[in-house]
Coordinates of C-alpha atoms and ligand atoms in Angstrom, one line a residue:
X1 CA 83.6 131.9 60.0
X2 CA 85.0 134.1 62.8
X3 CA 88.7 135.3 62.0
X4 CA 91.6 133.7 62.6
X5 CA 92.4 136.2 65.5
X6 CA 89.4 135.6 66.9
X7 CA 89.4 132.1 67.1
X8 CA 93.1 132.0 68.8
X9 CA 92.0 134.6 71.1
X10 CA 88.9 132.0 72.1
X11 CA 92.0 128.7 72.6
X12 CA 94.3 131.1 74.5
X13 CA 90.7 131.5 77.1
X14 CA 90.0 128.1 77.0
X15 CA 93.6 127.4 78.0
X16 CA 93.1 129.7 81.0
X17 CA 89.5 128.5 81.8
X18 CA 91.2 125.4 82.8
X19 CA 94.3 126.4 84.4
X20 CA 93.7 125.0 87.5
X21 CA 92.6 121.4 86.8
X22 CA 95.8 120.9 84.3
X23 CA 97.7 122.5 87.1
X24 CA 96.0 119.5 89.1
X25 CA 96.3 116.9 86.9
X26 CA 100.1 117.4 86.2
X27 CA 101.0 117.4 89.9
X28 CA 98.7 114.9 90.7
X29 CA 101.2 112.9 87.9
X30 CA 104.5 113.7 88.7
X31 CA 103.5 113.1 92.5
X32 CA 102.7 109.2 91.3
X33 CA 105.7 108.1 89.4
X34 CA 104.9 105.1 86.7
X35 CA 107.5 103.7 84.3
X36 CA 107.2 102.6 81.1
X37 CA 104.0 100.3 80.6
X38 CA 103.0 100.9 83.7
X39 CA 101.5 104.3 83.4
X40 CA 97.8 103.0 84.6
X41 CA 97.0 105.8 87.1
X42 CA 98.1 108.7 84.6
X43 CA 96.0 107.0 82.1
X44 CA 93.0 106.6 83.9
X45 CA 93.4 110.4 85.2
X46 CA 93.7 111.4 81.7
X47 CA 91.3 109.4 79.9
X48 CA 88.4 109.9 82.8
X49 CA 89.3 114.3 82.4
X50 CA 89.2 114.0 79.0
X51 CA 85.7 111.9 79.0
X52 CA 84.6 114.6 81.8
X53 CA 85.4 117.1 78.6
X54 CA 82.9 115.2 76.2
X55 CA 85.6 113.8 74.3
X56 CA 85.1 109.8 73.0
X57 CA 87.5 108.1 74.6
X58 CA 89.2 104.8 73.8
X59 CA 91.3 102.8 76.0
X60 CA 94.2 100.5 75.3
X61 CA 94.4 101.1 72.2
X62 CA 97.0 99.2 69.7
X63 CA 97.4 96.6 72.4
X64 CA 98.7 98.7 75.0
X65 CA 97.1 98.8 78.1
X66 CA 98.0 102.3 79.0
X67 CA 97.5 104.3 75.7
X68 CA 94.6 105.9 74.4
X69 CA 92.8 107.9 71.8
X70 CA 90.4 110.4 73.0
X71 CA 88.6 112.0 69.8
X72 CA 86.4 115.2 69.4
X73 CA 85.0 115.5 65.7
X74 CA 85.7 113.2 62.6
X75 CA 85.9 114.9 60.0
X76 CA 89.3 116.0 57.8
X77 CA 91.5 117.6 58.6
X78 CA 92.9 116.1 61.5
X79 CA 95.2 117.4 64.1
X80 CA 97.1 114.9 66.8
X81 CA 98.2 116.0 69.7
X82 CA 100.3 113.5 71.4
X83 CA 101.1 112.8 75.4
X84 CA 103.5 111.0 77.0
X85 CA 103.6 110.6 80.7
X86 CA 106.0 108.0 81.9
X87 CA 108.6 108.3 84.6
X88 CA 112.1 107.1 84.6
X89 CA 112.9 104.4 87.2
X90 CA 114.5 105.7 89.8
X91 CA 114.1 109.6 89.3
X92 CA 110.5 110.6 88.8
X93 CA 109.4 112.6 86.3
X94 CA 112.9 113.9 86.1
X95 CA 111.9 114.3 82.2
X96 CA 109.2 116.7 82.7
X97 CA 106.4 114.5 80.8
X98 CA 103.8 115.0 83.4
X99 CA 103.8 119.0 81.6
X100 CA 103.5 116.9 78.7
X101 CA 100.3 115.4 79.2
X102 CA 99.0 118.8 80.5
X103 CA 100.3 120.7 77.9
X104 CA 98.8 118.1 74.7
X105 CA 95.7 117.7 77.2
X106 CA 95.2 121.7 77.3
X107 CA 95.7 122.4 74.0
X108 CA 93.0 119.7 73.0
X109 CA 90.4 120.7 75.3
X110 CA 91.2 124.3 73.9
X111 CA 90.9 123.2 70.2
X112 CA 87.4 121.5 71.2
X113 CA 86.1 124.5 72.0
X114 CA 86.1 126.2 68.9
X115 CA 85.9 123.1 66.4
X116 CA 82.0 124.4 65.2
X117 CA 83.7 127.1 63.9
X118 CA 87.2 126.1 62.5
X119 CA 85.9 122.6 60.6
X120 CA 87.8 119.4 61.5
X121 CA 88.6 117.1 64.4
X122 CA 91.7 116.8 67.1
X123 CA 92.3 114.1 68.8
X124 CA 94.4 113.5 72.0
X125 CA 96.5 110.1 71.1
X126 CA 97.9 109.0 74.9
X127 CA 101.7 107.6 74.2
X128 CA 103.0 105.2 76.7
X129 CA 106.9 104.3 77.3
X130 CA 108.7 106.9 75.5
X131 CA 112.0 106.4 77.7
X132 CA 113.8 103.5 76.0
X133 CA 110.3 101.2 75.6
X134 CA 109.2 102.9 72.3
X135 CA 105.8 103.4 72.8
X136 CA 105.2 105.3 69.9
X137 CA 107.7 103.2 67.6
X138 CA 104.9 99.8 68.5
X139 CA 102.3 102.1 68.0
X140 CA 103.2 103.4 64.7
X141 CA 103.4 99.6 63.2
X142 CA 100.0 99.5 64.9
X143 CA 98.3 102.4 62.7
X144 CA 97.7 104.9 65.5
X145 CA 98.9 107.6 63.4
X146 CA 97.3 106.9 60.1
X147 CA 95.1 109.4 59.0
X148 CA 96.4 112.5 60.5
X149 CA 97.3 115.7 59.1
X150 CA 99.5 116.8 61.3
X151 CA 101.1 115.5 65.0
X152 CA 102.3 117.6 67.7
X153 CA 104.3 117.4 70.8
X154 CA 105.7 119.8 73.2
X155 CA 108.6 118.7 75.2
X156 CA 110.3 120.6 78.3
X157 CA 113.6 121.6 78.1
X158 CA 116.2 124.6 78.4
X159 CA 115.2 126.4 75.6
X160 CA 112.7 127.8 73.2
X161 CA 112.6 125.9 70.2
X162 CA 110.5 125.2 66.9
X163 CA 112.8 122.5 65.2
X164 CA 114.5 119.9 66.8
X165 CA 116.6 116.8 66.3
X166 CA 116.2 112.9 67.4
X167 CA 119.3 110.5 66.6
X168 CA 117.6 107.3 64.7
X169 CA 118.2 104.7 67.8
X170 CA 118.2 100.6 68.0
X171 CA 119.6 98.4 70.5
X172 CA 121.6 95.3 70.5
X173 CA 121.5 93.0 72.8
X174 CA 124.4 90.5 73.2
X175 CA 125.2 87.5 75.2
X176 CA 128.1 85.2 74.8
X177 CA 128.3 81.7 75.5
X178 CA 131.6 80.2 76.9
X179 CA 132.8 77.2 79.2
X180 CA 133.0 77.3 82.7
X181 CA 136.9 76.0 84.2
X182 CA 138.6 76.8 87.6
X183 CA 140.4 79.9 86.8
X184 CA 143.3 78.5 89.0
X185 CA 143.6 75.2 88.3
X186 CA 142.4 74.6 84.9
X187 CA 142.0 77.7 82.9
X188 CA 143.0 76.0 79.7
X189 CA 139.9 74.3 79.9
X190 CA 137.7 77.1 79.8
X191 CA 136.1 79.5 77.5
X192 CA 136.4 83.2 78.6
X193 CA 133.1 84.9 77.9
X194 CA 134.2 88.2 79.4
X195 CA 137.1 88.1 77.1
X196 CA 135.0 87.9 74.2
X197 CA 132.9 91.1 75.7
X198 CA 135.8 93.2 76.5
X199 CA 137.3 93.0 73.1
X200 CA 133.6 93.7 71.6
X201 CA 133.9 96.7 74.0
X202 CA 137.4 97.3 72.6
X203 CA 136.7 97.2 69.4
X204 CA 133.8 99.4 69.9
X205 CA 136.0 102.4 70.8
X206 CA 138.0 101.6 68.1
X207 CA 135.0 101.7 65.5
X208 CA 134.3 105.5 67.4
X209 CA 137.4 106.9 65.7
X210 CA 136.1 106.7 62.2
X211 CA 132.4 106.9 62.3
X212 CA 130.7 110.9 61.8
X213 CA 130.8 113.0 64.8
X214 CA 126.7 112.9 65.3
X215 CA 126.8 109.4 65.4
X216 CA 126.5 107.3 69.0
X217 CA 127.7 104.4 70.1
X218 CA 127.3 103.4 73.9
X219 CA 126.6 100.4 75.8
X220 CA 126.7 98.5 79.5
X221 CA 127.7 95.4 80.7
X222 CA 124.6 93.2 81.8
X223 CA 126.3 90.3 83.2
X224 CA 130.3 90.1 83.4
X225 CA 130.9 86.6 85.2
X226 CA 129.3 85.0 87.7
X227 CA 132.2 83.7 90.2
X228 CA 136.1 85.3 90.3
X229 CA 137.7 82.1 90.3
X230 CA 135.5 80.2 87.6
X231 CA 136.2 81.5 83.7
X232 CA 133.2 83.7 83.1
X233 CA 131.1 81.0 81.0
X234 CA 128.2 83.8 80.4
X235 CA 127.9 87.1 79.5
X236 CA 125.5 89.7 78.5
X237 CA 125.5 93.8 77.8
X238 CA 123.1 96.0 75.7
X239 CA 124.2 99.1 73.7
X240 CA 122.5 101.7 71.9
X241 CA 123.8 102.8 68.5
X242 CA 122.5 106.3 67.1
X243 CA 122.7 108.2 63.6
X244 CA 121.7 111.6 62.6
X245 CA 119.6 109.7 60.0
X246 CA 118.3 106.1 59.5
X247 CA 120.5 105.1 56.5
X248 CA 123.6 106.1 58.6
X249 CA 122.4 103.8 61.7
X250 CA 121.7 101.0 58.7
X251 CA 125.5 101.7 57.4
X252 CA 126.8 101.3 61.0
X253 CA 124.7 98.1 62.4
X254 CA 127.3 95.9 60.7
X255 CA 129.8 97.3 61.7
X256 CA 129.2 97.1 65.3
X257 CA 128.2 93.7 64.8
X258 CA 131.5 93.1 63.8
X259 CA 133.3 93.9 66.9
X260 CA 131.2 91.2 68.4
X261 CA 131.7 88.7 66.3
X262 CA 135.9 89.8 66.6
X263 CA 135.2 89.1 70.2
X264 CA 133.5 85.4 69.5
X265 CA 136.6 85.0 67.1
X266 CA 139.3 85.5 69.5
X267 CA 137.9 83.3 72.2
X268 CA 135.8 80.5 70.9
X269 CA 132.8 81.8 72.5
X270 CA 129.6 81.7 70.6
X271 CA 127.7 85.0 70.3
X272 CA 124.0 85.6 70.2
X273 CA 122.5 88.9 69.5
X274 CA 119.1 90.8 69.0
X275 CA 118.9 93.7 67.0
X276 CA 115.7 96.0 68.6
X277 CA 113.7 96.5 65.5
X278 CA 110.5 96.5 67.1
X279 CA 111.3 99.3 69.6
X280 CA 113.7 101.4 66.5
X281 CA 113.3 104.7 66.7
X282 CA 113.5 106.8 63.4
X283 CA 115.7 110.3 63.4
X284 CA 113.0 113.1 63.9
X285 CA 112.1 114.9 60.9
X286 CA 110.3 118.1 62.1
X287 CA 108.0 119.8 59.4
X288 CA 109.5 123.2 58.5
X289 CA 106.0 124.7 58.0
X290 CA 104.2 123.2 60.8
X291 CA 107.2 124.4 62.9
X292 CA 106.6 127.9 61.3
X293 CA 103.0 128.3 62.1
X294 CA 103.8 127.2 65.8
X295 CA 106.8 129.4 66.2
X296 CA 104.9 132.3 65.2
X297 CA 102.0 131.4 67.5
X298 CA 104.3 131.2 70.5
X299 CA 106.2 134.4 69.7
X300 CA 102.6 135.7 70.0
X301 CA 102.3 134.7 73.5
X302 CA 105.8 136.6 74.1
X303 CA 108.2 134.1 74.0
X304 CA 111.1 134.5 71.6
X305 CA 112.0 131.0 69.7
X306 CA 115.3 130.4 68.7
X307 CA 116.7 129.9 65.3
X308 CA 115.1 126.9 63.5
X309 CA 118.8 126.8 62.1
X310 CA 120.3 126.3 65.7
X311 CA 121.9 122.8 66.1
X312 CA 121.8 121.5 69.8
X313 CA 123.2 118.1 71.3
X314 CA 120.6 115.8 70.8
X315 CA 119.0 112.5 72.5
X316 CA 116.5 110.5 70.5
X317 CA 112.7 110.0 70.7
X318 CA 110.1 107.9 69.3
X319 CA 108.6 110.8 68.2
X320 CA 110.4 110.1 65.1
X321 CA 108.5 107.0 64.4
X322 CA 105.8 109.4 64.1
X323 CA 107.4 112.2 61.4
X324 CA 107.9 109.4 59.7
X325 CA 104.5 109.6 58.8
X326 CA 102.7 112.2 59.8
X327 CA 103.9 115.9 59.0
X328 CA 105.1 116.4 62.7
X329 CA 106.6 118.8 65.6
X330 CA 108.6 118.3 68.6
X331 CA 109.1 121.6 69.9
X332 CA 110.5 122.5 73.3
X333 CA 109.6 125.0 75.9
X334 CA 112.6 126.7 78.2
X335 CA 111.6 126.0 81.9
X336 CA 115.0 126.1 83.6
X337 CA 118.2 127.1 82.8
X338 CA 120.8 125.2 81.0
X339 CA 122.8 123.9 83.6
X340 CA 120.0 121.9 84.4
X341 CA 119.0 119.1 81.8
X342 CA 116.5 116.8 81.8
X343 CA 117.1 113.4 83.4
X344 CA 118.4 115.0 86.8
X345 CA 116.6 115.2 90.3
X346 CA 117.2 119.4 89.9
X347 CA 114.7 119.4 86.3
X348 CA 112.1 116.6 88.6
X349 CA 112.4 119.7 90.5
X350 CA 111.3 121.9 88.3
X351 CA 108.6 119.6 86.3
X352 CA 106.4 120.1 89.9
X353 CA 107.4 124.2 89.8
X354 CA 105.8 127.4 88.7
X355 CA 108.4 127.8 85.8
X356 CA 107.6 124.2 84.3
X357 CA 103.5 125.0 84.6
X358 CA 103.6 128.3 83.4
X359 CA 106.0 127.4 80.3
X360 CA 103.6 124.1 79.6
X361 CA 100.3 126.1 79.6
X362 CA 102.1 128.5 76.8
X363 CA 102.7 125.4 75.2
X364 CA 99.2 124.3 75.3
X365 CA 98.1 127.9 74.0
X366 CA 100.5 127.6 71.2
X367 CA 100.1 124.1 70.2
X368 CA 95.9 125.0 70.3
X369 CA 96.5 128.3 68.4
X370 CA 98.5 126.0 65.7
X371 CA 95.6 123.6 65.5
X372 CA 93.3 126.3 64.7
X373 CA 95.8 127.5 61.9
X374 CA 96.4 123.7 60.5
X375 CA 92.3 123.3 60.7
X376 CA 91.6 126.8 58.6
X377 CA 94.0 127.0 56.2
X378 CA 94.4 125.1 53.3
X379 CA 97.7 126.5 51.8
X380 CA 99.7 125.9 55.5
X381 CA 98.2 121.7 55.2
X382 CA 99.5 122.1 50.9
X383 CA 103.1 123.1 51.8
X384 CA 103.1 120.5 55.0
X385 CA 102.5 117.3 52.6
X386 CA 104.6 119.2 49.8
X387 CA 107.4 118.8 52.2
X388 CA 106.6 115.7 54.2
X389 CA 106.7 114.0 50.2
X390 CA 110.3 115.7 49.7
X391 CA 108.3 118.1 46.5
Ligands
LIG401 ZN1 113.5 111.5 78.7
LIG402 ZN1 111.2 113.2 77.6

């Protein structure tokens, strides 16, 4: 077998063999803006490149119209590398996940190309609806991940990073039920159910006083009435509740529940709620050794990663359905400064700009580069599974 060297040096060429058609197919993306579900254009683009790259390609997979699994080998071990590349309503690709697709894209072409030679397979798992839908979190119930070795993901952001964090996330879904009056002339008859929301909401920032500081609780009001001068007979509102881990979020689901039901108390009005479990999205637990080999691979390429130690503010993704069980990676790649975050017209900006494509192609390098290292060497895979089982 050529050396290691040699067989990174051949994925950092293949990245750049194809520069210009990733290039392509990420603009051609983030000009055609699809939201969650509705991603059919980005996953025919995808799927038809990848086909046009001799990799078997499946199509709605696990039910979903727009995800797909597009496969080069068979054998063990295998390596995942996952895309995403919905839009958020409203602002585009304002999340950067056309570079996504590109980048996962890239780095599986790459890894292709010298398969023969490392052993194993890699296959390019198209993710639909991370932004609020869950994609990932429906297609991990599904079995989409099973079998894997090892799952990777790189993410655009502000900075350099191996290691990073995702909140656990569910939503709750409320709507109270009240009585209809004149607010005038007989409010005694009614049943306020915006009463019964407001002291939820109350109650809510209450609760925020005594829970742990990396814990998230935030929600909107769907529906708040329907006429000023009738009592509000329905209401609605949806909130997101977040914990560093999932046992915390399990601890706190009661707990908000309770402000709810305080609300339904005080006014009469009957509650009905839906917890999200379906769409739950587990904290992100990135693989220590995984996130080793990557670092290293992308210091290689001359970017300097920050400290795995480094705690930033964190969102959440469904990206931690998959850790869950799969030895997994979210990294991220620093394409613009920090005074511009993701979810803002300024980063949409930069997701179509030289900075984002340049910093995503290093990603696809590095992410090919830690392929190759998962695929040839034994000891890296042993520690992996030694810590995904906690040994
Ligand atoms: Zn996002
Ligand atoms: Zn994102």
């Amino acid at each position: 077998m050529p050396g290691l060297d040699t067989l990174k040096e051949k994925v950092i060429a293949a990245v750049e063999a194809h520069r210009r058609e990733l290039i392509d197919l990420s603009l051609k993306i983030h000009a055609h803006p699809e939201t969650a579900f509705r991603e059919i254009k980005a996953a025919r683009w995808l799927t038809e490149y990848l086909e046009g790259k001799g990799f078997a390609v499946e199509r709605g997979i696990c039910l979903l119209e727009t995800a797909f699994r597009a496969s080069s080998g068979d054998r063990a071990p295998r390596v995942a590398l996952l895309a995403e590349y919905d839009a958020l309503p409203g602002i585009g690709h304002g999340c950067g996940h056309n570079l996504i697709a590109m980048a996962s894209v890239g780095a599986g072409i790459a890894a292709k190309a010298v398969l023969a030679e490392a052993g194993g397979s890699v296959v390019i798992i198209g993710t639909p609806a991370e932004e609020a839908a869950g994609g990932k979190a429906l297609m991990a119930a599904r079995g989409a991940f099973d079998g894997l070795d090892a799952a990777l993901l790189t993410h655009p952001g502000n900075r350099n990073a191996s290691i990073t964090h995702g909140l656990a996330c569910i939503e709750l879904t409320v709507e109270y039920h009240g009585k209809a009056a004149h607010a005038a002339a007989r409010p005694e008859a009614g049943v306020n159910a915006l009463d019964a929301l407001v002291i939820a909401y109350n109650s809510i920032s209450v609760l925020r006083q005594h829970i742990r500081d990396s814990a998230r609780i935030h929600g909107i009001i769907i529906d708040g009435g329907q006429a000023v001068n009738v009592v509000p007979e329905h209401t609605a509102a949806s909130f997101l509740i977040r914990a560093e881990d999932d046992e915390y979020l399990d601890h706190l689901k009661p707990r908000v529940l309770a402000c709810f039901r305080a609300g339904a108390e005080a006014t009469g009005a009957r509650l009905e709620y839906c917890w999200g479990d379906d769409t739950r999205y587990r904290a992100m637990r990135s693989n220590h050794a995984l996130a080793e080999a990557y670092a290293r691979n992308m210091e290689a390429l001359g970017r300097q990663v920050s400290d795995p130690e480094e705690r930033h503010s964190m969102g959440s993704t469904d990206m931690g359905n998959v850790s869950a069980l799969v030895p997994a990676i979210h990294p991220t790649v620093a394409v613009a400064p920090p005074d511009i975050p993701i979810h803002t017209p300024q980063f949409r900006e930069v997701a179509a700009s030289e900075e984002g494509l340049e910093g995503m192609l290093d990603a696809a390098k590095a992410m090919a580069m830690t392929v190759v290292d998962v695929l040839t060497d034994a000891d890296l895979r042993k520690r992996m599974q030694e810590e995904f089982h906690g040994k």
